[in-house]
Every structure is written in C-alpha cells, then in structure tokens.
mmCIF file of C-alpha atoms in Angstrom:
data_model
loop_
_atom_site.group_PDB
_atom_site.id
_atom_site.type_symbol
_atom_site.label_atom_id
_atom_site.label_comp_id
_atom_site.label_asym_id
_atom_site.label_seq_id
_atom_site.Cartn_x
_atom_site.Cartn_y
_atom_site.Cartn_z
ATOM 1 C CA UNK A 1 0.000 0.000 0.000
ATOM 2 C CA UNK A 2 1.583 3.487 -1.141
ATOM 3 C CA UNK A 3 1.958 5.958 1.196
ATOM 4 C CA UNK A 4 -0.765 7.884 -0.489
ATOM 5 C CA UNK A 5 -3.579 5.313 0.303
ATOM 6 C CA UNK A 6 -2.026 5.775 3.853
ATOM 7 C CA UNK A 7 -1.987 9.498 4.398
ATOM 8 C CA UNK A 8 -4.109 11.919 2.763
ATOM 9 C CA UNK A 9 -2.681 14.285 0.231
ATOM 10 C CA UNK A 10 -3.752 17.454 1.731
ATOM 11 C CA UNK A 11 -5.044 17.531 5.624
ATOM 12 C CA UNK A 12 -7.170 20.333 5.660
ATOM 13 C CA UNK A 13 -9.417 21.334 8.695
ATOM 14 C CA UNK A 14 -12.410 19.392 8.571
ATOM 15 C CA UNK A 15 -10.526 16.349 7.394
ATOM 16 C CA UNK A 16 -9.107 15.682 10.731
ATOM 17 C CA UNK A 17 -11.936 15.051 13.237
ATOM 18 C CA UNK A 18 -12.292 12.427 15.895
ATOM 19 C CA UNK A 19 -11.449 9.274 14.482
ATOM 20 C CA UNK A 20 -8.657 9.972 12.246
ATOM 21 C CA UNK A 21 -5.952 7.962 14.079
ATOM 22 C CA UNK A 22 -7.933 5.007 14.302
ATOM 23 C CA UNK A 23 -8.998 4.695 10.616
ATOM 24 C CA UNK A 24 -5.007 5.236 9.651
ATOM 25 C CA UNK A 25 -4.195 2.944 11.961
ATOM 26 C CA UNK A 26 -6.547 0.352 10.237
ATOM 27 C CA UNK A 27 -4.918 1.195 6.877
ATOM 28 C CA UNK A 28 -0.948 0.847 8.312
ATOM 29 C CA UNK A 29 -2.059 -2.738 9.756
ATOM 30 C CA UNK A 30 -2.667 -3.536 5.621
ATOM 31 C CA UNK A 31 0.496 -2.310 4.936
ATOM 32 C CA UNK A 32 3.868 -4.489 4.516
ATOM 33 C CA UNK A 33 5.699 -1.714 3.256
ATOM 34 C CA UNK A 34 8.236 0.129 5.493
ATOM 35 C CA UNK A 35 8.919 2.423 3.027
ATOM 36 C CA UNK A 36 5.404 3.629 2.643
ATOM 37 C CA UNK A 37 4.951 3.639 6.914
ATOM 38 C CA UNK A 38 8.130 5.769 7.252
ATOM 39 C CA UNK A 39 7.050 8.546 4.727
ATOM 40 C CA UNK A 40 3.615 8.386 6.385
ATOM 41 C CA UNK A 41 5.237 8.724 9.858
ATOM 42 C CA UNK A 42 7.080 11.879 8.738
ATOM 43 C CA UNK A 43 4.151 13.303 6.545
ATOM 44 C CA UNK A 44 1.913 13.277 9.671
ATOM 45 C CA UNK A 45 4.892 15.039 11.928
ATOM 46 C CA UNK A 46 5.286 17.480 9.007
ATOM 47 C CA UNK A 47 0.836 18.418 9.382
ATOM 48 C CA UNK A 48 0.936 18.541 12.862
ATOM 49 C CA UNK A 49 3.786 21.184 13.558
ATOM 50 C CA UNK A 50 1.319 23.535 11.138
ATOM 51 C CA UNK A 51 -1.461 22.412 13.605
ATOM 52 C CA UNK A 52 -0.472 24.127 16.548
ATOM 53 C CA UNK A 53 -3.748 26.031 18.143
ATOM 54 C CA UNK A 54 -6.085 23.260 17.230
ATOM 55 C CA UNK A 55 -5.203 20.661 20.033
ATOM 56 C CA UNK A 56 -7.740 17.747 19.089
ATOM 57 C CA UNK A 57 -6.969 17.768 15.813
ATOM 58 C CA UNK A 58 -3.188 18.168 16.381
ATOM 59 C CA UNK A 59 -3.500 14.954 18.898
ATOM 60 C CA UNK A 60 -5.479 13.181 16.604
ATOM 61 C CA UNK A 61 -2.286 13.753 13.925
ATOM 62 C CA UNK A 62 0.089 12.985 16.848
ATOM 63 C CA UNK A 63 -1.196 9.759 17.752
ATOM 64 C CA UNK A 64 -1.762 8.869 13.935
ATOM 65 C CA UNK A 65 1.753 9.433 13.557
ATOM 66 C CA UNK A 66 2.913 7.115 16.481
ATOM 67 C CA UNK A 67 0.321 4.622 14.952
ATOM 68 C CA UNK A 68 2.192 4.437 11.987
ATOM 69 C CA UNK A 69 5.538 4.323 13.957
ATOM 70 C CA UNK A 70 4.737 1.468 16.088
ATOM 71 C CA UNK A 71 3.372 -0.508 13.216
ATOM 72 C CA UNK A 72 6.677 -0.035 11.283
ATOM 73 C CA UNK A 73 8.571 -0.642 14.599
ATOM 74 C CA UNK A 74 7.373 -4.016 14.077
ATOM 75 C CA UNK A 75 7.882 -4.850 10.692
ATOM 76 C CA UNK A 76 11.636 -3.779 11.221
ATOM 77 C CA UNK A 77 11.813 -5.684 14.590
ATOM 78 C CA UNK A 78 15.085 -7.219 15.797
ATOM 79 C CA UNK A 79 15.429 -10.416 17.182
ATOM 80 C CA UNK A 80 16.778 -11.291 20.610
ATOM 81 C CA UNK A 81 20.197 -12.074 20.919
ATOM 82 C CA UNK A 82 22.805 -13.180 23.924
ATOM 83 C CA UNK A 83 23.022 -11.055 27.122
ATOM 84 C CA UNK A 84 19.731 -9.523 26.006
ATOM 85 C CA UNK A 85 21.409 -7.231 23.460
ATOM 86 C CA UNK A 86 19.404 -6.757 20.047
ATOM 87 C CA UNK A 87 20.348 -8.496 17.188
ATOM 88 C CA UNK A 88 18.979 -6.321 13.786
ATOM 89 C CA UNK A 89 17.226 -8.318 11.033
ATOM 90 C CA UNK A 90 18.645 -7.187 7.364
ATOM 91 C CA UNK A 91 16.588 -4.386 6.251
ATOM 92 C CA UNK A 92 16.999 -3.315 2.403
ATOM 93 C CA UNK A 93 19.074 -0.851 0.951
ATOM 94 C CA UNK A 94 16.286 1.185 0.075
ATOM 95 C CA UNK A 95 14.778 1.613 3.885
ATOM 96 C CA UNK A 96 18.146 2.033 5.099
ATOM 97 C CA UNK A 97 18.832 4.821 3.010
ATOM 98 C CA UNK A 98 15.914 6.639 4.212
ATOM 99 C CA UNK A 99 15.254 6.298 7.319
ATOM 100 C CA UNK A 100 18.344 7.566 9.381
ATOM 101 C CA UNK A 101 19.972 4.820 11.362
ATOM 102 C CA UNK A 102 19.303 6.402 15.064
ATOM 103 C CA UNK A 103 16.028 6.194 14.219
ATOM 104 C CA UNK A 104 16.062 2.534 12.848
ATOM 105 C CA UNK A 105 17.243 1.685 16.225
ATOM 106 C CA UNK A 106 14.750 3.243 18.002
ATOM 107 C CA UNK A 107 11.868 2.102 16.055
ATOM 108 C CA UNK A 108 13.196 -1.400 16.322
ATOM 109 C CA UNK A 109 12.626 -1.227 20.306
ATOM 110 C CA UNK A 110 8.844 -0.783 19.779
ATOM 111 C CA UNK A 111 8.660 -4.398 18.014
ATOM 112 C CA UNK A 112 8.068 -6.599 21.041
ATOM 113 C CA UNK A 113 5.481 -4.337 22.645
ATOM 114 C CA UNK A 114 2.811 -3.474 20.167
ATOM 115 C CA UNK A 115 -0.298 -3.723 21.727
ATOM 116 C CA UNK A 116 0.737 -2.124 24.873
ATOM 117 C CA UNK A 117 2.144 0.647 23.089
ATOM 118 C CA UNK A 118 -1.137 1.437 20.395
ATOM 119 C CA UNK A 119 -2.801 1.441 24.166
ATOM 120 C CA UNK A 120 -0.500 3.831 25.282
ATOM 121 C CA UNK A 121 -1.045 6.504 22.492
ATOM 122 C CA UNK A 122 -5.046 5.934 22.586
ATOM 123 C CA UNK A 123 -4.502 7.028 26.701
ATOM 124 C CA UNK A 124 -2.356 10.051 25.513
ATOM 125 C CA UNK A 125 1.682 8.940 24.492
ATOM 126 C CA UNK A 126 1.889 11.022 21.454
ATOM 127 C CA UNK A 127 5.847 11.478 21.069
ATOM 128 C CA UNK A 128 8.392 8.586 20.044
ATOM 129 C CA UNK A 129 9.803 9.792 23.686
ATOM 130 C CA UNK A 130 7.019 8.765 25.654
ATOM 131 C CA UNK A 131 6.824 5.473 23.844
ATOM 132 C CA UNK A 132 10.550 4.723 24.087
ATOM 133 C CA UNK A 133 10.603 5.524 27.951
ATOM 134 C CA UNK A 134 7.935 3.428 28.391
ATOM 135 C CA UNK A 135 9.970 0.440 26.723
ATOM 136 C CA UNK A 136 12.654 1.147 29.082
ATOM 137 C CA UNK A 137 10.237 1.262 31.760
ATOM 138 C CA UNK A 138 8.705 -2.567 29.976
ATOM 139 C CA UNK A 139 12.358 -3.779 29.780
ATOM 140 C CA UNK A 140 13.749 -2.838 32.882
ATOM 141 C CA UNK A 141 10.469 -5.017 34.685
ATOM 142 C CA UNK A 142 11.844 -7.966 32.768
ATOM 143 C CA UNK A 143 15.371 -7.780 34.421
ATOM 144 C CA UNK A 144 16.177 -8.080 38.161
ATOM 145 C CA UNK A 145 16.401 -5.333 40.537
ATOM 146 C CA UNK A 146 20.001 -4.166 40.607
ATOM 147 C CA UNK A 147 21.806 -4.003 44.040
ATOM 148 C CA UNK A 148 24.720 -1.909 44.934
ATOM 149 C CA UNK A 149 26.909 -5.446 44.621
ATOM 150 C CA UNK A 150 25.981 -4.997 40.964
ATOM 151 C CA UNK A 151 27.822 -1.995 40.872
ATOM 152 C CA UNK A 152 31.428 -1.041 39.207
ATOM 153 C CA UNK A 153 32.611 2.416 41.543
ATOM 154 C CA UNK A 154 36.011 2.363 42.038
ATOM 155 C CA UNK A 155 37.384 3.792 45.249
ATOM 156 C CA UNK A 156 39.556 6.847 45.014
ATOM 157 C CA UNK A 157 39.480 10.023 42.898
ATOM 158 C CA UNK A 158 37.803 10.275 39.604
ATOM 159 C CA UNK A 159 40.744 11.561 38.078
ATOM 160 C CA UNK A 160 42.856 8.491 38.988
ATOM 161 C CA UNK A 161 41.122 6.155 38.983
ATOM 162 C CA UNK A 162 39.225 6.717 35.925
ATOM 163 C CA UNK A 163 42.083 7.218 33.417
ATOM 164 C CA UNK A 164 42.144 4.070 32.374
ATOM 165 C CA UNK A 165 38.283 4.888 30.306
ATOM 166 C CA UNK A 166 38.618 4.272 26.355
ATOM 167 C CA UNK A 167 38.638 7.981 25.038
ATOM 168 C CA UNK A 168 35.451 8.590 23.041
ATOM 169 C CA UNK A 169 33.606 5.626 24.934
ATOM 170 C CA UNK A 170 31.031 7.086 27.082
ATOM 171 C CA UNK A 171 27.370 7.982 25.973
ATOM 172 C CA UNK A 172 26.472 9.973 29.469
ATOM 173 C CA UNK A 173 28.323 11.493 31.920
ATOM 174 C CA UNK A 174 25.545 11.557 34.830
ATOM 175 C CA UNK A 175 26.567 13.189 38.309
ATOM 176 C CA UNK A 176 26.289 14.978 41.251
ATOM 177 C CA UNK A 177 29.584 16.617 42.293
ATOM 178 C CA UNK A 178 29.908 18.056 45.861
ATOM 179 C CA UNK A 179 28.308 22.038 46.291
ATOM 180 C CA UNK A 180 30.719 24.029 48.812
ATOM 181 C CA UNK A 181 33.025 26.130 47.351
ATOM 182 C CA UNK A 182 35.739 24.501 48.024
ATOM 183 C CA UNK A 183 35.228 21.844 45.824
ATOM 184 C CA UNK A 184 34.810 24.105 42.516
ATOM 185 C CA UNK A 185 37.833 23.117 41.031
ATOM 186 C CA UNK A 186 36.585 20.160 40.262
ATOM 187 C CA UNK A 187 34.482 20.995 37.900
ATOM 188 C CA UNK A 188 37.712 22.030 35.661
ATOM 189 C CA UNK A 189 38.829 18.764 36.024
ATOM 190 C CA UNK A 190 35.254 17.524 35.799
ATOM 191 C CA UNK A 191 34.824 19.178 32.130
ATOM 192 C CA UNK A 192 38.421 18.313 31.246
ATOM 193 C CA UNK A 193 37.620 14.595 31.869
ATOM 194 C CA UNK A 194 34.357 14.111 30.234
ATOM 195 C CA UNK A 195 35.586 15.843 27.360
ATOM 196 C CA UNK A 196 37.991 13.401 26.272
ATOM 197 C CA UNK A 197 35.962 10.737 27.780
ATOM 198 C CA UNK A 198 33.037 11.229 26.028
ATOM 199 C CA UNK A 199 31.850 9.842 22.515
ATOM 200 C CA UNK A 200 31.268 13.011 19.966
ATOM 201 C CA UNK A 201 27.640 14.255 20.781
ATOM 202 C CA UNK A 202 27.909 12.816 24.413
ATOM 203 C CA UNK A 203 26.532 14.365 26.996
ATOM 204 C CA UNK A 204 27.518 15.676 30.253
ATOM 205 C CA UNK A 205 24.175 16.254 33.082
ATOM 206 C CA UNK A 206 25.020 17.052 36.338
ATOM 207 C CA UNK A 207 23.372 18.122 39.415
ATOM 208 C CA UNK A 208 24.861 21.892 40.457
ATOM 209 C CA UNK A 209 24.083 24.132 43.743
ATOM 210 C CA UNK A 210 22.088 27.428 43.127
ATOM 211 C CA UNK A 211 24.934 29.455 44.614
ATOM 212 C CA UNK A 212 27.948 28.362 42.961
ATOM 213 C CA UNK A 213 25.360 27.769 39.393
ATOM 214 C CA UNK A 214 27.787 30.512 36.898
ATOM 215 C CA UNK A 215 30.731 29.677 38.180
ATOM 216 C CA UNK A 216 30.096 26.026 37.369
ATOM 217 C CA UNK A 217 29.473 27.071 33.717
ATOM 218 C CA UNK A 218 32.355 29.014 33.611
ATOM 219 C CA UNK A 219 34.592 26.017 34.578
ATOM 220 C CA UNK A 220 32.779 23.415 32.434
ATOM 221 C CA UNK A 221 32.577 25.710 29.185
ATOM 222 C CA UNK A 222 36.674 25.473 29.012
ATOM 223 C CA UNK A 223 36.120 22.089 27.774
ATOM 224 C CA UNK A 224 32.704 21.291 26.761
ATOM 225 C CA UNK A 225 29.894 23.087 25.069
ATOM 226 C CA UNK A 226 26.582 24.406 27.314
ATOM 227 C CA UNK A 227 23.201 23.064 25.940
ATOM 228 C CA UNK A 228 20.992 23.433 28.233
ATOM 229 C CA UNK A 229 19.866 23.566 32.056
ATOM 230 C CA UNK A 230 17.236 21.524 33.735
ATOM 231 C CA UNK A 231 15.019 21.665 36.539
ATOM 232 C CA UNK A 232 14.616 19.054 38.974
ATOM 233 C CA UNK A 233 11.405 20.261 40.456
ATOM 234 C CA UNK A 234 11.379 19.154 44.307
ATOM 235 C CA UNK A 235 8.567 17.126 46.431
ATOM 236 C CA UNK A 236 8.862 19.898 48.885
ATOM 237 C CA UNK A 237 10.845 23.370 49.122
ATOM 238 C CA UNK A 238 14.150 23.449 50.694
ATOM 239 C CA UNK A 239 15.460 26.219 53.027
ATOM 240 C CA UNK A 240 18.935 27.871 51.699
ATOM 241 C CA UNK A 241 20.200 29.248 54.843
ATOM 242 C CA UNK A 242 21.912 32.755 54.435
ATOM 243 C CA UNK A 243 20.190 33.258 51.052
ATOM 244 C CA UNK A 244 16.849 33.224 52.395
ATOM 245 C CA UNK A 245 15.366 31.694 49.460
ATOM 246 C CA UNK A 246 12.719 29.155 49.802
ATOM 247 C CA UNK A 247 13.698 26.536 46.761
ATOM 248 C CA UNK A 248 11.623 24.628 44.563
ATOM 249 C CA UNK A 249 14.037 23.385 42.054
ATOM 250 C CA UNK A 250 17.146 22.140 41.771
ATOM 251 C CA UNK A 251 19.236 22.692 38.462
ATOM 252 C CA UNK A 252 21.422 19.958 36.560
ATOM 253 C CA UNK A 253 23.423 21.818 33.975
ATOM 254 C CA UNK A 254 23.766 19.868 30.227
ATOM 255 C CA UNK A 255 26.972 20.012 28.223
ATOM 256 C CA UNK A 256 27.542 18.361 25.664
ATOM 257 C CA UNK A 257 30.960 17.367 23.706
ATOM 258 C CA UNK A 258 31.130 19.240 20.539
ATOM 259 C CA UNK A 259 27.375 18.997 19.362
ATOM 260 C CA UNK A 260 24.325 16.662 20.558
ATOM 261 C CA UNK A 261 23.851 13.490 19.250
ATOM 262 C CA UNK A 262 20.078 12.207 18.673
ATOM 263 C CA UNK A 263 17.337 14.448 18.807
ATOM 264 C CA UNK A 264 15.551 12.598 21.488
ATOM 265 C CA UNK A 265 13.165 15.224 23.015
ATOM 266 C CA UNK A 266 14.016 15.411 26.709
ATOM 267 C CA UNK A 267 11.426 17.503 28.876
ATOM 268 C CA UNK A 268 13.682 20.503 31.099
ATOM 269 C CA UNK A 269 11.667 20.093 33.626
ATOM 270 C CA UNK A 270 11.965 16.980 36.016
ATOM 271 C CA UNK A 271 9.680 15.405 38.818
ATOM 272 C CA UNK A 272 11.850 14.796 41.889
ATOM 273 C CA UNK A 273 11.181 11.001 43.119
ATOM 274 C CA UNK A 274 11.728 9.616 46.579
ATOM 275 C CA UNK A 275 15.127 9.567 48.187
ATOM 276 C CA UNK A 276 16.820 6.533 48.432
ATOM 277 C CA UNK A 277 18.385 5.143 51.568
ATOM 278 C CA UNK A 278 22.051 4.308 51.217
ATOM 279 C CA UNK A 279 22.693 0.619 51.507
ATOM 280 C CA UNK A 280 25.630 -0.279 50.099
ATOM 281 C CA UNK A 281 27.425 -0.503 53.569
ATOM 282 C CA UNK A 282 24.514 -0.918 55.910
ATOM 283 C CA UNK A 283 21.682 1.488 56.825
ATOM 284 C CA UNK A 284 23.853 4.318 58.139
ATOM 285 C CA UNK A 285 20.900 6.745 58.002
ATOM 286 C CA UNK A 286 22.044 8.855 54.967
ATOM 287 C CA UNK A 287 19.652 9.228 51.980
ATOM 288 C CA UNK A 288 20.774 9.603 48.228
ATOM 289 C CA UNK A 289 19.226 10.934 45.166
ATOM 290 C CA UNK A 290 16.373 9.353 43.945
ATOM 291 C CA UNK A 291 16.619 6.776 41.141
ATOM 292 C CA UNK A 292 13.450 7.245 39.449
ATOM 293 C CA UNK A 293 14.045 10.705 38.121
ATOM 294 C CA UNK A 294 16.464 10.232 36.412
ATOM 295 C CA UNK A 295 14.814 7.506 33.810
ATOM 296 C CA UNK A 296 13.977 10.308 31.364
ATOM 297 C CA UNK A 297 17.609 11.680 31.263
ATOM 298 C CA UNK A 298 18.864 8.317 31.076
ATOM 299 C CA UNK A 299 16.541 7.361 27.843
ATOM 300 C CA UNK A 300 16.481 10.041 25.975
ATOM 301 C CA UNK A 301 20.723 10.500 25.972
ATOM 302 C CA UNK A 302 20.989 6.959 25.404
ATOM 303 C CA UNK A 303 20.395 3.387 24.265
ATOM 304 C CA UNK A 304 20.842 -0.336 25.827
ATOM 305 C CA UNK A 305 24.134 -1.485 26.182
ATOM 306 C CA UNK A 306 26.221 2.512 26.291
ATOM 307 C CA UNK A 307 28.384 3.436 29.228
ATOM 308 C CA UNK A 308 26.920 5.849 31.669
ATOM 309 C CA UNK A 309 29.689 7.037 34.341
ATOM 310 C CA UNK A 310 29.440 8.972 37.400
ATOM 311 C CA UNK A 311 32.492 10.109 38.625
ATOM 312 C CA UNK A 312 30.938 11.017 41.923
ATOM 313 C CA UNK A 313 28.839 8.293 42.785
ATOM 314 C CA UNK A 314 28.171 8.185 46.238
ATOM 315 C CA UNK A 315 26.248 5.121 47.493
ATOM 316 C CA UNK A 316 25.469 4.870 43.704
ATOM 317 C CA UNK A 317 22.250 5.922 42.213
ATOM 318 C CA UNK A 318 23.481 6.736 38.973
ATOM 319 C CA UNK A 319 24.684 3.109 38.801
ATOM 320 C CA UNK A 320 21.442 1.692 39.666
ATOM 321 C CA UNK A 321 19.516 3.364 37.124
ATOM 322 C CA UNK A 322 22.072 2.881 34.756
ATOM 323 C CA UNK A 323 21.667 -1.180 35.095
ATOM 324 C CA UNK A 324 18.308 -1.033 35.852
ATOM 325 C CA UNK A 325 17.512 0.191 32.111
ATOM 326 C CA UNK A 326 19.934 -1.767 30.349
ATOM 327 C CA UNK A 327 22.786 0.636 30.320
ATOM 328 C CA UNK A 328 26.211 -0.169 31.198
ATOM 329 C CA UNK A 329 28.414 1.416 34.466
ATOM 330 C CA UNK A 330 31.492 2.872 35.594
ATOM 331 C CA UNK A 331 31.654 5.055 39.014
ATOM 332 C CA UNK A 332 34.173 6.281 41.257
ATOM 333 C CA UNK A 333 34.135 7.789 44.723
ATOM 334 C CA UNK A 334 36.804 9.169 47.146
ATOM 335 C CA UNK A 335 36.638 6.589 49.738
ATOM 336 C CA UNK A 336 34.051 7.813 53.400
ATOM 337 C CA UNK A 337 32.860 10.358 51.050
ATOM 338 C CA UNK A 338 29.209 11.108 51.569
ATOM 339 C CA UNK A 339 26.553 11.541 48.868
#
C-alpha cells in the first residue's frame, strides 16, 4: 500500500476530526511496506507542527503518527540475541537509506510491545519519547532489581582512577559533584575529563548548587559546550540558609561534547522522586538521590548497552539506574565520602 492510500494528500481542517488515528491505523495494519509507513510517519509530523492552536486535531495527527511508527517498529523488529542485546534483522538498501539509522534503532525497540504501546497513544503517548521511555520502563520489569553489589565504583578520585576509560567511549556522563566552594575546582577537572571521555555528541548532566550555578558554567565551558539547564522540580521546598530563598528546584546543567547526538526530546523540567536510603554498607541513616528521576535523562541520551559514568557516585544511584535500564556502568568515589 503506497503511502498515499495511507496518508491523505492534503489535511485540511475538517478532514481531521475524531477518528482519524484510528482509521489510519486500520490502513498501516494492511500495509507491509516500510517504506510507505516511514514517509507516512514523517508526513503526519510534518501536518501537525502547522497544527499548533487546534489541540484535538493536532493529537489526533500525533497519535496517527505514532500509529504508523509502532506498526513499522514491528515490521523492522530485531530479534533477541545473547546477554539480552538486540540483534537487527537485514533491512533493504532502500529503507536504510531513508530512514536515518538512530532512528532505525529506536523504532526497532517498539517491536516486542505493540499492543501495549497502540494502548498507550489511545490514553495520551503522542511522542516517540514517551513510547521509548515506556519500553525502558517494559524492559527494565523484565530484568532483576540491581543491588549496589551490581555496581562497578572504584574507590579513590575520579581523576585516577578513571584514566584508564577508552577515550570517546562514554554515551552519558551523569553526576552529582559536591556544592561548597571549596570543591569548585573540580568541575575544571570535571569538564576536562568528560571531554575526552566522552563519545562526539555525548553528553555531560550534572546536578549543580544554586549558589555556585555561573561559576560552574564558567569552569565546564573550558572544555565542553553548554546546551541546556534543567530543573529538577522538588517534592517539597528546601530552606537555603543565608540566602533566604525558599527553593523549589534544583538545576542539573547539560553540556555536551562538541554537538548533541540524537534528537531525542528530553522535557527541562523533572519530577523529583523519593530519596533513596544508602545501603551499600549498611543502613547508616544517609539518603541519596532518587533513582526514578532520572529515567527520562537516562533514555532520551541513550540506548541499551552505552556506558553511563558517574564520577561522583556516592552510594550509587546513577549506577542503579544505569543497570536497571539496560545501560552499562562505571563510578568512582573518594573513599568515606558522603553523597
């Protein structure tokens, strides 16, 4: 079926009313041709940015869209190979030409989850994000719960005892350096590091104190490039003593090495989630980040199987959200540091 049967020529208002999705999702279930799904996928994104103002027919367009991405998801699925990596099917010259290979990949995680997913866009998932971090959500219930024995952090200072990291290697830097003052030095070193550490397009996120927030870009900007900064919205405010602020929000500043990779739409601002009570050497009382909020970060800035390092771990969060959605680990952390 051509991609003309699939889409309509010219969506004009009046076209679109309630129903739309569903009836092109009848016609993409016809369809064996990837081709044909793929320029349907990207003819529906194309209507819907000129939609903007008319929000049921925009969602209708949306979700007709993620219709047609799911159902081509799964006639390009993978298969599943050892150490539950994915192992791609051939695909022909002609689909691999035009449909860029990120986005091959991508697609090819929707395949085992079909149903759940054309659920999930009738209840409202209207963005290949949404659908992707529910995957990772899917995939991490299938594995078991990592523990902090799981867990790679090497004991001693980043700098040491992470020089021996492949140059180029690392998908996500993902951390939360110590806030006094004292410590902003090593966010120099911090930048310096990820920089060389870092594939091209890798990312650097990292949680940063209000006070100390330029100085931290100043530092990190001698080595990598600012993109953006996020805001980790908090369950309750926080007293800063001697600013007299009542905060809200936390920021984690985004750098990236050279350029971004992907174009993986990640929301700027984040839903703090519980914190976590340090285990890894007995219930001392401290509490940790919580792991939860940082799934989004963690799905939209990379795939299964890349290396996520926190050079500041702590009683290692990072880690356990790292392994917990397929990603690999690397941490370090000066020895009776707290985090």
């Amino acid at each position: 079926m051509s991609e003309t049967a699939l889409v309509p020529s010219d969506i004009a208002p009046g076209m679109v009313t309630r129903g739309f999705a569903e009836k092109r999702l009848a016609l993409f279930r016809e369809s064996d041709d990837p081709v044909a799904l793929w320029r349907a996928s990207t003819a529906l994104a194309a209507a819907a940015q000129l939609w903007n103002g008319h929000g049921e027919q925009k969602r209708e367009i949306k979700a007709a869209q993620m219709f047609a991405e799911v159902v081509l998801g799964g006639l390009l699925g993978p298969r599943p190979g050892p150490g539950n990596q994915w192992l791609s099917h051939a695909i022909s010259s002609e689909v691999d030409g035009l449909i860029p290979q990120p986005r091959i990949s991508e697609l090819r995680r929707l395949c085992r989850w079909t149903d759940a997913l054309l659920e999930a866009v009738r209840n409202g998932a209207v963005s290949r994000r949404s659908l992707l971090l529910l995957v990772d959500e899917w995939e991490a219930g299938e594995r078991p719960d990592p523990t902090a024995d799981d867990l790679e952090i090497r004991a001693g200072d980043f700098r040491d005892v992470l020089a021996d990291v492949e140059p180029g290697s690392v998908a996500l830097v993902l951390t939360d350096p110590p806030y006094p003052a004292e410590y902003l030095p090593l966010w120099d070193a911090l930048g310096a590091w990820a920089a060389g550490a870092l594939v091209d397009g890798g990312s650097l996120v990292a949680y940063c104190g209000h006070a100390h927030l330029p100085e931290v870009c100043v530092r990190l900007s001698r080595s990598l490039r600012y993109w953006w900064t996020l805001a980790l919205v908090h369950r309750q405010t926080q007293m800063i003593v001697g600013k007299w602020v009542s905060a809200g929000w936390k920021p984690l500043v985004w750098y990236v090495r050279d350029r971004r990779a992907g174009t993986a739409m990640l929301a700027d601002t984040l839903k703090g989630s519980p914190p976590r009570k340090t285990v890894p050497t007995g219930d001392d009382g401290s509490w940790a980040q919580g792991v939860a909020e940082l799934a989004p970060i963690i799905s939209a800035l990379t795939a299964p199987g890349d290396l996520i390092v926190d050079p500041f771990a702590g009683s290692g969060t990072v880690g356990l959200a790292a392994l917990r959605y397929g990603r690999r680990f690397i941490g370090a952390e000066v020895a009776g540091a707290a985090s």
